[in-house]
CSV table of C-alpha atoms in Angstrom, one decimal:
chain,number,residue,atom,x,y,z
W,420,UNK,CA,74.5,138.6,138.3
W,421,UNK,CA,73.8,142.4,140.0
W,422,UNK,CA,76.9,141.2,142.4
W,423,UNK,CA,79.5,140.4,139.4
W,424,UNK,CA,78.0,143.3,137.7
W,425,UNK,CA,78.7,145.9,139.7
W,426,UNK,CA,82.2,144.3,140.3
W,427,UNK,CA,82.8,144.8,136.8
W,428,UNK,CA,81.8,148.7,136.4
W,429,UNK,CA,83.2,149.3,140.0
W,430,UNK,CA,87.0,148.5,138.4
W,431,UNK,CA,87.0,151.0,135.4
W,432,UNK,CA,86.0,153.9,138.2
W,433,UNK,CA,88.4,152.6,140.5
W,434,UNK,CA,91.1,152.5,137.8
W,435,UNK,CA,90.5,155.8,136.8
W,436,UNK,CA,91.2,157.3,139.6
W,437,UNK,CA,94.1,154.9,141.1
W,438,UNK,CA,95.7,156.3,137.7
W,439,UNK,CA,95.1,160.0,138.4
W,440,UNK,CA,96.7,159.9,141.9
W,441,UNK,CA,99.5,158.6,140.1
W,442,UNK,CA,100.6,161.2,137.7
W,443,UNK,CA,102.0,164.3,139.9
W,444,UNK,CA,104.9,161.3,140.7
W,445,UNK,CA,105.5,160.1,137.3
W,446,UNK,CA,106.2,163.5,136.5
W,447,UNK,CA,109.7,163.4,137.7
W,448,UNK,CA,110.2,159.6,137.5
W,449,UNK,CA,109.7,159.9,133.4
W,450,UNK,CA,111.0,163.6,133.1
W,451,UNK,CA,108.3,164.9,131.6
W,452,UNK,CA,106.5,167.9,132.0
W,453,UNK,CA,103.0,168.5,134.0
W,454,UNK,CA,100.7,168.7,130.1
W,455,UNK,CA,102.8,165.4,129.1
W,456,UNK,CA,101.5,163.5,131.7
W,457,UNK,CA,98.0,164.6,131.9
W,458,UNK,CA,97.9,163.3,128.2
W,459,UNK,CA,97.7,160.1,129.6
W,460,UNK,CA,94.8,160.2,131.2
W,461,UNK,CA,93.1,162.0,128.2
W,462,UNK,CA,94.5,159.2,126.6
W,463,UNK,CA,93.3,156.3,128.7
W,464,UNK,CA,90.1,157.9,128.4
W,465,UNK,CA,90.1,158.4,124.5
W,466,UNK,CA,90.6,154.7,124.7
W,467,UNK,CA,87.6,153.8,127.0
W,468,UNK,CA,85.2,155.9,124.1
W,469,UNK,CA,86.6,154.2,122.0
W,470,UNK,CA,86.1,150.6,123.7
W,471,UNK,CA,82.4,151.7,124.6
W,472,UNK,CA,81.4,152.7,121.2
W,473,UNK,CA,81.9,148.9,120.0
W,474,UNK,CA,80.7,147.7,123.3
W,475,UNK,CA,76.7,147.4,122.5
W,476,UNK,CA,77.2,146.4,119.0
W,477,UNK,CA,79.7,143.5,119.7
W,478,UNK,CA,77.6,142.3,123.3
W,479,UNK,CA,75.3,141.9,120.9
W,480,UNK,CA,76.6,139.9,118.5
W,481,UNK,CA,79.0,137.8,121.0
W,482,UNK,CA,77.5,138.3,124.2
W,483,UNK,CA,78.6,140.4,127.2
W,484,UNK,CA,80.3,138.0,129.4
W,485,UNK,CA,82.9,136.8,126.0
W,486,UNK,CA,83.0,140.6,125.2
W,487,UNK,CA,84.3,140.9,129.0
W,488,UNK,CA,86.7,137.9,128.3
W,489,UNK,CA,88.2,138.9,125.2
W,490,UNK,CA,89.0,142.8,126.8
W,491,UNK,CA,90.5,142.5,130.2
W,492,UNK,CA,93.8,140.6,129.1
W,493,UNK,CA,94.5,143.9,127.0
W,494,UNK,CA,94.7,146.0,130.2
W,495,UNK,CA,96.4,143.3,132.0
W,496,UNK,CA,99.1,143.4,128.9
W,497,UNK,CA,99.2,147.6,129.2
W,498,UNK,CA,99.9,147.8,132.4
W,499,UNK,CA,102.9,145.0,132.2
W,500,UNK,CA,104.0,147.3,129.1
W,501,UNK,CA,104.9,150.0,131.2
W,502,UNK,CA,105.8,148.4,134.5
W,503,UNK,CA,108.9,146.3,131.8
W,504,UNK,CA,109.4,149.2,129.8
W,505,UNK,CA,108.8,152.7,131.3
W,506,UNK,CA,109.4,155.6,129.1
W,507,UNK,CA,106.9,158.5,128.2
W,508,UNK,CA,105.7,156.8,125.5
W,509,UNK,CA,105.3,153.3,126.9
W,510,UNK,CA,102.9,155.1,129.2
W,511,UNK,CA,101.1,156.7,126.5
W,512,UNK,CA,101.0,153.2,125.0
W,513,UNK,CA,100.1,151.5,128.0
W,514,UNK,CA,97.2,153.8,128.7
W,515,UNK,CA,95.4,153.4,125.9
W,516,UNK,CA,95.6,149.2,126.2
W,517,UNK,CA,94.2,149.9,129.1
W,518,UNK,CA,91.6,152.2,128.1
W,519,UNK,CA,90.9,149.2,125.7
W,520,UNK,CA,90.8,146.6,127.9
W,521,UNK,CA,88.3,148.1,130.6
W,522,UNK,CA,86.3,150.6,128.9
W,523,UNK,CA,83.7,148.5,128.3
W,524,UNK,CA,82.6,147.5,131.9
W,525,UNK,CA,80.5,150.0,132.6
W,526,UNK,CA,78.2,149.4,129.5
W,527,UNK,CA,78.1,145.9,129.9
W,528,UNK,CA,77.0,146.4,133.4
W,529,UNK,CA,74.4,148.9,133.6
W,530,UNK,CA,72.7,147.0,130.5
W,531,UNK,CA,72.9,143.7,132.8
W,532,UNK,CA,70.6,145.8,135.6
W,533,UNK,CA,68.7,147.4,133.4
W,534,UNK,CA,67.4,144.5,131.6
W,535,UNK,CA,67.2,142.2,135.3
W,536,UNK,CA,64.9,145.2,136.4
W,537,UNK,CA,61.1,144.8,136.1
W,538,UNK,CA,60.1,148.3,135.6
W,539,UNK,CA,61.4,152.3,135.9
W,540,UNK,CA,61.0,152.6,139.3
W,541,UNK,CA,63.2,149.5,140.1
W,542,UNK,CA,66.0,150.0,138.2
W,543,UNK,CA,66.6,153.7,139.6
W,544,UNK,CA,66.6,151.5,142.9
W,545,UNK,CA,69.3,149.2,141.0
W,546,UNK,CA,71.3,151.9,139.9
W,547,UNK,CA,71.3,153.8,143.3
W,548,UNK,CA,71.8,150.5,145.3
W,549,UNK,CA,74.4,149.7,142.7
W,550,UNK,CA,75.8,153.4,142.7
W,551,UNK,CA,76.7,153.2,146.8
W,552,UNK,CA,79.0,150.2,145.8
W,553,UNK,CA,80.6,151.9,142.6
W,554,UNK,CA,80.4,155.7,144.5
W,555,UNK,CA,83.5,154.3,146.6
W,556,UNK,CA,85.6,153.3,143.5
W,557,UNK,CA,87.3,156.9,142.6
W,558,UNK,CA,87.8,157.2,146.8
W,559,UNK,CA,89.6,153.4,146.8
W,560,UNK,CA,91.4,154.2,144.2
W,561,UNK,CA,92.9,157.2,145.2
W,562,UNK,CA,93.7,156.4,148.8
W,563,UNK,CA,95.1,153.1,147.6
W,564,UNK,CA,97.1,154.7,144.5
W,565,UNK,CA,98.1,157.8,147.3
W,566,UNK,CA,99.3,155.3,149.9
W,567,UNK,CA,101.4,152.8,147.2
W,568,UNK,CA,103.5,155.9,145.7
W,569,UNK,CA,103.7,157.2,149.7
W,570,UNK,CA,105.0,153.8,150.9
W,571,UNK,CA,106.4,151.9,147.8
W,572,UNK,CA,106.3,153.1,144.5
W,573,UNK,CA,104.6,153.7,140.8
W,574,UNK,CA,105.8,150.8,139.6
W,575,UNK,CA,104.1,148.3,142.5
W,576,UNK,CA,101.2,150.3,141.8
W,577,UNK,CA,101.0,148.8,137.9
W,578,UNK,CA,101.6,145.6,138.7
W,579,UNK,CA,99.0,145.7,141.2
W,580,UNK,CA,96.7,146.8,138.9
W,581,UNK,CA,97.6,144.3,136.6
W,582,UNK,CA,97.1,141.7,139.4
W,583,UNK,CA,93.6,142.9,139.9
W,584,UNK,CA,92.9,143.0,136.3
W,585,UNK,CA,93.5,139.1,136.4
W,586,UNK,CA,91.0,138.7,139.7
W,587,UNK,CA,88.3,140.6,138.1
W,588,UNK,CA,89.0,137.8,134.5
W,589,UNK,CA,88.8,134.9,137.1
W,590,UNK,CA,85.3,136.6,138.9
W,591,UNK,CA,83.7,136.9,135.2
W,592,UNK,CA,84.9,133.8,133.8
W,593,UNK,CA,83.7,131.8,136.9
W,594,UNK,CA,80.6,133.6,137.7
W,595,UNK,CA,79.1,136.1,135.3
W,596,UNK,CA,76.2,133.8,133.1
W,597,UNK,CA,76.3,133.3,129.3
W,598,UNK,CA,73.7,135.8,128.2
W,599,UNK,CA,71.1,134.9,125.1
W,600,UNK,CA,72.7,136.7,122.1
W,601,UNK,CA,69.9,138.6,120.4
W,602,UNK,CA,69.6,138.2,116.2
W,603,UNK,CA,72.7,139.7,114.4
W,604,UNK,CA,70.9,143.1,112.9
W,605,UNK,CA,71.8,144.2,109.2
W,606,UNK,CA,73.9,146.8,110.0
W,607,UNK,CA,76.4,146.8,113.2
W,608,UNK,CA,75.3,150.2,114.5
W,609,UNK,CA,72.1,149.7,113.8
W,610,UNK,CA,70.8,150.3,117.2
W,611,UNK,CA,73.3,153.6,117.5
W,612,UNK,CA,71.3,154.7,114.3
W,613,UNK,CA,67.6,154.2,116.2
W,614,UNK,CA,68.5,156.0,119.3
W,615,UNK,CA,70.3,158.8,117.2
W,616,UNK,CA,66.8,159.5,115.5
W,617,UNK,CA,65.3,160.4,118.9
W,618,UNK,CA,66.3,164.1,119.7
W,619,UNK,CA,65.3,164.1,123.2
W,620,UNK,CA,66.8,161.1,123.6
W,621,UNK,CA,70.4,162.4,122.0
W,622,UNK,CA,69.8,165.7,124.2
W,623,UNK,CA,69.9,164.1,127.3
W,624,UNK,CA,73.0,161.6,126.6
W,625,UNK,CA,74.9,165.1,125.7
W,626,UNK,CA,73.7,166.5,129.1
W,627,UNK,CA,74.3,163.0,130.9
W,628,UNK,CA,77.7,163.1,129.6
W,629,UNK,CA,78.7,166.0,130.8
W,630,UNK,CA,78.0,166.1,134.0
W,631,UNK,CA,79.0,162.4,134.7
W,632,UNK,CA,82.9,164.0,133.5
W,633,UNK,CA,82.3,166.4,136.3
W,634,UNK,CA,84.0,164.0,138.9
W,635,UNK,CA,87.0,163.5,136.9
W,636,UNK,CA,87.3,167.0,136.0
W,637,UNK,CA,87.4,167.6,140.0
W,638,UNK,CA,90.0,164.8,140.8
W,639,UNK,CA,92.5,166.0,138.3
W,640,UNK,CA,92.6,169.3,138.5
W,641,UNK,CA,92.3,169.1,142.6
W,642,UNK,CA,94.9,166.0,142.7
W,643,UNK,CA,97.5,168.8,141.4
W,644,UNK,CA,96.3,171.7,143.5
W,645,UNK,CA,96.6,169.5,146.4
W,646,UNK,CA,100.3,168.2,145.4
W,647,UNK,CA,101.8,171.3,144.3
W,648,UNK,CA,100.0,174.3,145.4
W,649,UNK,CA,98.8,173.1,149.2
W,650,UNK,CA,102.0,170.2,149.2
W,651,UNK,CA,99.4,167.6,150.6
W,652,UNK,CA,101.1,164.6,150.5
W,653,UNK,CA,99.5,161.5,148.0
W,654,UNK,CA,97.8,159.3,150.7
W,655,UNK,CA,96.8,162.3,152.8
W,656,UNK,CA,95.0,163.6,149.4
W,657,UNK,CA,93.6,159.8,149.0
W,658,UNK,CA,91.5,159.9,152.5
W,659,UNK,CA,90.1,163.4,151.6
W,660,UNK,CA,88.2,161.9,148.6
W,661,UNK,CA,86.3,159.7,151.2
W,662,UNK,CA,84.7,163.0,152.0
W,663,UNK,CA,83.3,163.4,148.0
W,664,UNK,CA,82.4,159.8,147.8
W,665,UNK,CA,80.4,160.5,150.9
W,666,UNK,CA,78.7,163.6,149.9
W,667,UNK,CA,77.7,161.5,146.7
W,668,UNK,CA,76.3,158.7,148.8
W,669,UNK,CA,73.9,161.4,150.7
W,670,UNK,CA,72.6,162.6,147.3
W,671,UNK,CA,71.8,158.8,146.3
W,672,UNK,CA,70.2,158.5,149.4
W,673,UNK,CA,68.1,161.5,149.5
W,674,UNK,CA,66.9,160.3,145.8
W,675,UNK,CA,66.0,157.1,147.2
W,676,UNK,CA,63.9,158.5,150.2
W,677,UNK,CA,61.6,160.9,148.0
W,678,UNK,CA,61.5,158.5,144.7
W,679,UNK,CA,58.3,157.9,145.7
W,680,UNK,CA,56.5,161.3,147.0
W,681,UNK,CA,58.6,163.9,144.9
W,682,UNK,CA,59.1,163.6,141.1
W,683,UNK,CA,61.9,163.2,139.2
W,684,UNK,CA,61.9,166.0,137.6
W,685,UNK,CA,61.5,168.4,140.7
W,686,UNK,CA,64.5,166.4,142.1
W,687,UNK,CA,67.0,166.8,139.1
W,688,UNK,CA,66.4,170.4,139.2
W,689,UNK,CA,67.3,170.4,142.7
W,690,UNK,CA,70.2,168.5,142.2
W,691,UNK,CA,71.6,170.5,139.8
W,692,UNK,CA,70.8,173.9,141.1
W,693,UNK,CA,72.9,172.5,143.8
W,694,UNK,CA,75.7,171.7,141.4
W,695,UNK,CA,75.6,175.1,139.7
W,696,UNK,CA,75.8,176.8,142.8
W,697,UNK,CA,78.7,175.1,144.4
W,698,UNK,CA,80.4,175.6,140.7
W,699,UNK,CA,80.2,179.2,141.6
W,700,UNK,CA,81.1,178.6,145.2
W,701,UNK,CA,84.7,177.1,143.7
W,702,UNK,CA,85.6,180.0,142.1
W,703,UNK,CA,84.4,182.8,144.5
W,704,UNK,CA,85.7,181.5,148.1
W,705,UNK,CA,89.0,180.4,146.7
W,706,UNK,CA,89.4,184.1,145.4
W,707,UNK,CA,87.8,185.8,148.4
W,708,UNK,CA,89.7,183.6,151.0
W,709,UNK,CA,92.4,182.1,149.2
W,710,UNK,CA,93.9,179.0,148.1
W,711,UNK,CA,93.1,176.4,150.9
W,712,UNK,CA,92.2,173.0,151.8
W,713,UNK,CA,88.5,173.8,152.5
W,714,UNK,CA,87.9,176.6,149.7
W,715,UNK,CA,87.7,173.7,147.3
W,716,UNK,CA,86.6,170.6,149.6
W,717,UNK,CA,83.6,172.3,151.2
W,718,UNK,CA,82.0,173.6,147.7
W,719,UNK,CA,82.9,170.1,146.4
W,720,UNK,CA,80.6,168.6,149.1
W,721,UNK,CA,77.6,170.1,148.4
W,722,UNK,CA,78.5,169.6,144.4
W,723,UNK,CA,78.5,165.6,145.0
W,724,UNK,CA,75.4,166.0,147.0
W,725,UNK,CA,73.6,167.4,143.8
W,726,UNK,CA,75.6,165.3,141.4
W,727,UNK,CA,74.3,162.1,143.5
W,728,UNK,CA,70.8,163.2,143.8
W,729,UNK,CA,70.3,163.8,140.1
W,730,UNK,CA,73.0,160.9,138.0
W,731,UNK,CA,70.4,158.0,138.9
W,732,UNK,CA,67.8,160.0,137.7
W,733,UNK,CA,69.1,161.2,134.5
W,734,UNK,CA,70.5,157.4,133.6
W,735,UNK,CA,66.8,156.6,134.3
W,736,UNK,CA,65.7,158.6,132.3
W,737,UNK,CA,67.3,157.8,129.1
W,738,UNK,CA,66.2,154.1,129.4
W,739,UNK,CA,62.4,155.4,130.0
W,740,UNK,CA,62.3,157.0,127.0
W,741,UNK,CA,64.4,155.3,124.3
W,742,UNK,CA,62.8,154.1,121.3
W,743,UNK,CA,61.1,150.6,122.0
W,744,UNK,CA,62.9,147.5,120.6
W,745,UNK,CA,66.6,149.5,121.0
W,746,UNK,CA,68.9,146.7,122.9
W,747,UNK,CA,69.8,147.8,126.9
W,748,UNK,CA,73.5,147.3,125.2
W,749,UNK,CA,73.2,150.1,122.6
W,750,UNK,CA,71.9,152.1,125.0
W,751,UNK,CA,74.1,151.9,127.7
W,752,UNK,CA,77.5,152.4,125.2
W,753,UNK,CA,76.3,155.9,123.7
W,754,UNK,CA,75.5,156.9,127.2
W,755,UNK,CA,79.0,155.5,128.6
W,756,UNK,CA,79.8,157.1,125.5
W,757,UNK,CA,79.0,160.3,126.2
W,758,UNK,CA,80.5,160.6,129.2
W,759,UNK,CA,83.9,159.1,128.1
W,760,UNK,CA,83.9,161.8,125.4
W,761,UNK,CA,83.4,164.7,127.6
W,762,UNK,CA,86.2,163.3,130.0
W,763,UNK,CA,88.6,162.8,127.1
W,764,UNK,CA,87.8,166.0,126.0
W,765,UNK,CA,88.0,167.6,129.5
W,766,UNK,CA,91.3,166.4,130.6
W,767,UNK,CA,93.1,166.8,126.4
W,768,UNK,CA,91.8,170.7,127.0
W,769,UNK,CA,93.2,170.6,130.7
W,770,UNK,CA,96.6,169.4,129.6
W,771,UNK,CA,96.9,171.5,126.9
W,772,UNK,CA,96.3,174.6,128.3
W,773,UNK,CA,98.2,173.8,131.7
W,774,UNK,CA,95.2,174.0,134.1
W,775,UNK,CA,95.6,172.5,137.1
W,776,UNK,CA,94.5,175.9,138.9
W,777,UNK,CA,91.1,176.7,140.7
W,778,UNK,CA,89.8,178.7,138.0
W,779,UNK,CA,90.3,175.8,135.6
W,780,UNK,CA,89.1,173.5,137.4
W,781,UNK,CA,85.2,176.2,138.0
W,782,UNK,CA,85.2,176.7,134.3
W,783,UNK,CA,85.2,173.1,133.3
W,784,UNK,CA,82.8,172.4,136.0
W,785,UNK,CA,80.8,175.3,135.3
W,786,UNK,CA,80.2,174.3,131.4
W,787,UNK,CA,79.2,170.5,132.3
W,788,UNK,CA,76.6,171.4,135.0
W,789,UNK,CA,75.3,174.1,132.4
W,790,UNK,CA,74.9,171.6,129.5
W,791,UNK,CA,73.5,168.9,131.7
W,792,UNK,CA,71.0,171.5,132.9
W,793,UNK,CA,69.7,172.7,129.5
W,794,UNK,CA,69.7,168.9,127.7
W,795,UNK,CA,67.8,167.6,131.0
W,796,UNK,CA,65.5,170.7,131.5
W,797,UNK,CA,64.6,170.8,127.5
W,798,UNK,CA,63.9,167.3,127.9
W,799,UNK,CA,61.8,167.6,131.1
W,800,UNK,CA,59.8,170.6,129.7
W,801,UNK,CA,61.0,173.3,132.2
């Protein structure tokens, strides 16, 4: 069940980023200009909030496997959409059904390991074991998306995704267990409305939230540095994010080796000073040295370090200390939730304003690590 699990929220990271590789290219295909296309991904994101925020409630009432079931033929049917009828606002269209149909993985599956695991202790190990598996998705999904538009095109790379949207129906329908449906509650939010009267609780979804949305904000706004400042060609820009997705492993990894002699507290604070300085270290070398490969790789490094160090930690810790009877489902969707609002938010301001520059990309960064930092340090009693 961990396996089909992580499967499950591995696909909506993936997609995520197989999409963003995609959009410097639809730009001419769909003559449209640079903001009109980064809608989409706000967008597809909108959509994924939107598909988490029913996610606990309806797992609970229908179970998560049907839940599963019911959504993935949606982003099957958006990405057919679009591959048939391509136009600017199919691909708005097609985003959101796809947003629709995938959002909810994530939920569904951290809820699955959180209620398998026996204690706190062992389900930061299952979300760091499970987090070296899901770390790769953006990295797959941008050197597969970067090598399709290099060597075929955009619209091979929809119906592939569609294809895979199908495997990953077959995988849950064949092996992912009918889960015991709990009692329907009176009201339908009625475990949203528990957690919501838990400030700390509410705090550190906020600062969860943003910071998760830091990795997206990076990819986008990078992805079109890359392509248009730097001309790095779509697959070559797809193998670089193997370096991020490594950095993040080491920062799992480092978590996992002190769990036990260093508390978590001491270790989120490290891992986001780490954050916070690389932030700065965006902004400053790319001004003092100038606009170049490893001005904003190098920073980003030591950013993932610190981002993979303290995620585990933080998801942890919003499970720990959750109000007692609250369903692993409810949970899980306002703190998918969260992040998907930030990201939705993120890339709508990014698109609107035209950033795809450096400085955007330090300033979005910058206010994500900061919020995260105050929710998770007012929480922690620093």
């Amino acid at each position: 069940m961990i396996l089909v699990s992580t499967i499950v929220e591995f696909s909506k990271k993936f997609f995520g980023e197989f999409y963003v590789i995609l959009l410097p290219f639809l730009v001419g295909f769909l003559h449209a200009g640079h903001a009109q296309i980064q809608w989409g991904i706000s967008i597809f994101y909108f959509a994924v909030m939107i598909a988490e925020f029913f996610a606990g409630p309806l797992s609970d009432r229908w179970g998560k496997r049907e839940l599963l079931l019911g959504m993935l033929p949606i982003f099957v049917l958006g990405n057919l959409l679009f591959v048939c009828f391509p136009s600017l606002w199919m691909f708005w269209v097609a985003m959101a059904l796809m947003g629709l149909g995938i959002g909810a993985g994530p939920s569904i599956a951290k809820a699955v390991q959180s209620e398998i695991a026996a204690d706190g202790a062992q389900r930061v190990r299952f979300f760091i074991y499970t987090g070296y598996v899901v770390n790769w998705a953006p990295s797959l999904g941008l050197i597969i998306g970067g090598n399709i538009i290099h060597y075929v095109n955009w619209r091979f790379a929809f119906l592939l995704s569609a294809m895979l949207g199908v495997v990953i129906f077959l995988i849950v329908a064949l092996f992912f267990p009918r889960t015991q449906v709990p009692p329907s509650p009176r009201s339908f939010f009625s475990g949203y409305q528990h957690i919501l009267k838990s400030p700390s609780v509410c705090w550190l979804i906020l600062g969860f939230g943003a910071f998760s949305s830091c990795v997206l904000f990076y990819y986008l706004c990078s992805t079109f540095v890359y392509r248009f400042d730097l001309h790095i060609s779509a697959h070559t820009i797809g193998w670089l994010s193997l370096v991020i997705g490594l950095s993040n492993m080491i920062g799992k990894t480092v978590a996992l080796s002190f769990i036990k002699t260093v508390s978590e507290r001491h270790m989120m604070a490290f891992g986001l000073t780490l954050s916070a300085v690389a932030t700065v270290l965006v902004f400053v070398l790319s001004r003092v040295f100038g606009l170049h490969l490893l001005t904003i790789l190098l920073p980003m490094v030591l950013f993932m370090v610190g981002f993979g160090m303290t995620m585990p930690l933080l998801r942890n810790q919003i499970y720990s200390i959750a109000p007692p009877g609250i369903s692993t489902g409810s949970i899980a969707s306002l703190s998918n939730l969260s992040i998907n609002f930030f990201s939705s938010v993120g890339t709508f301001l990014i698109a609107l304003f035209h950033f795809k520059s450096v400085s955007a990309m330090a300033m979005v960064l910058a206010a994500a690590v900061a919020l995260a930092a105050i929710t998770a340090f007012r929480r922690l009693g620093f």
